[in-house]
Amino acid sequence: MNHFVYKNGEFFCEEMAVADIARAVGTPFYLYSRATLSHHFQTFDSAFNGIDHLTCFAVKACSNLSILHLFAGLGGGADIVSGGELYRAITAGVNPQRIIYSGVGKTEAELRFGLESGILLFNVESAQELERLQRVAATMGVRAPVSFRVNPDVDPQTHAYISTGLAKNKFGVPIAEAFDLYIQARGMENIAIKGVSCHIGSQLTLISPFIESLRKVKDFVARLADAGIGIEYIDLGGGLGITYDDEQPPHPREYAEAIKAELEGTRATLILEPGRVLVGNAAILVTEVQYTKNNRGVDQEKKFVVVDAAMNDLARPSLYGAFHAIVPVREQGGAPEMVDIVGPICETGDFLAKDRALPPVQQGDLLAVLSAGAYGFSMSSNYNSRPRVAEVLVDGSHYTLIRRRETVEELVNGELLPKFAESGHGH
Ligand SMILES: *Cc1c(COP(=O)(O)O)cnc(C)c1O
């Protein structure tokens, strides 16, 4: 459920006409619905009522401070994958005891930052990371709380780029080897074993892969218990999919019921790391048509709608061939035409949609790219020296800018001209 709907032919976000906001802030911009964000968080989190659990929002899906702050206010934690995300989570007011740190390549400085911040858990992904964490914790005179991210070798049946729980993926420790790591960790003075974690991929539309990995994790936890190693946390990761087009992912309640049933009799606290499912359908990307053009070839004609948003603003179509529905902000009559909706970037791969049926549009019309809240702004870049776009949050009949549009001056911030002599030609 979300709060983006047409009212009398005008596209609205909650009680605000999208076109009014566009007039005020300019295009392109990301537009988030606060009601949708809260609703999604509460639906997901409350589905696990009845068992001890912690919902840690995967910050990489959408890392704006206001959104992290909103989830923190609803009792959420954060799943982070870098020192930068840790800084964001803390700045947004997330309780460090609800922060878990995932990722294959944590640097020494990042491990130290996590320890200084007093986070709940490090999801360790290799023997070398464990050794480094022990060393850093020892120099600080603290004990590092640790889960190992195991790789359950389960096929999530999703896009190859976003599957992470197969043996061939770089993530986690194979379950067969993880046991030795726990034994090793038990002998380390500055390591406190807390849990087992896994995360098998993103945009999953089936429950069975989650349950299959949970079973493997449960068996593994039982094996650890036999060796006298107790586990307080079982972390199932994120990955629940959403509807972009015609996908039919399970409702969070079905997902939660299946997990709760599988966890019957287990004492550990469940940790979840949802990203996409909380934010994906809670935002749109609003863009303005700049030009329309027809390129006629020998045997075909191709229609292009050139808009002011591009692959640097929303990478998913170019990166994964991902589908985003695109609708006019003012409902249009006329027979739909097949068009490519493309940005201004000098790459053939710069498109938001290909061969898409769109009612006829003209220069100056606004389009809404739907389901853009997850891996939208957070993946955006400055490629082609394009300032990053504004982010706006709607709450009922009000809106607030939660990130102002970057300026061209900010683009070159931090860049330095070389201090060579003026005449120097490199000699
Ligand atoms: C990306 C990621 C998530 C979130 O995945 P979604 O598909 O957005 O729910 C959770 N945990 C880890 C470790 C991740 O890398």
Short mmCIF file of C-alpha atoms and ligand atoms in Angstrom, two decimals, residues 58 60 79 102 149 199 201-203 238-240 273-276 375, ligand 1:
data_model
loop_
_atom_site.label_atom_id
_atom_site.label_comp_id
_atom_site.label_asym_id
_atom_site.label_seq_id
_atom_site.Cartn_x
_atom_site.Cartn_y
_atom_site.Cartn_z
CA ALA A 58 19.38 -1.52 5.65
CA LYS A 60 22.21 1.46 1.90
CA ASP A 79 22.05 -2.37 9.26
CA SER A 102 27.64 -5.99 7.72
CA ARG A 149 27.72 -14.13 8.35
CA HIS A 199 21.58 -12.55 3.92
CA GLY A 201 19.95 -11.69 -1.77
CA SER A 202 17.55 -8.93 -2.70
CA GLN A 203 14.13 -8.59 -4.35
CA GLY A 238 16.90 -8.56 4.31
CA GLY A 239 15.81 -9.28 0.78
CA LEU A 240 12.02 -9.31 0.75
CA GLU A 273 17.57 -6.25 7.86
CA PRO A 274 14.85 -5.07 5.47
CA GLY A 275 15.76 -2.38 2.98
CA ARG A 276 13.77 -2.33 -0.24
CA TYR A 375 18.55 2.09 -4.26
C1 LIG B 1 21.55 -4.95 0.97
C2 LIG B 1 21.46 -5.69 2.24
C3 LIG B 1 20.26 -5.77 2.94
C4 LIG B 1 18.96 -5.20 2.43
O1 LIG B 1 18.49 -5.87 1.32
P1 LIG B 1 17.03 -5.53 0.74
O2 LIG B 1 16.90 -6.42 -0.41
O3 LIG B 1 17.01 -4.10 0.36
O4 LIG B 1 16.04 -5.83 1.82
C5 LIG B 1 20.27 -6.42 4.16
N1 LIG B 1 21.41 -6.96 4.66
C6 LIG B 1 22.59 -6.91 4.01
C7 LIG B 1 23.78 -7.52 4.61
C8 LIG B 1 22.66 -6.27 2.78
O5 LIG B 1 23.82 -6.23 2.13
#
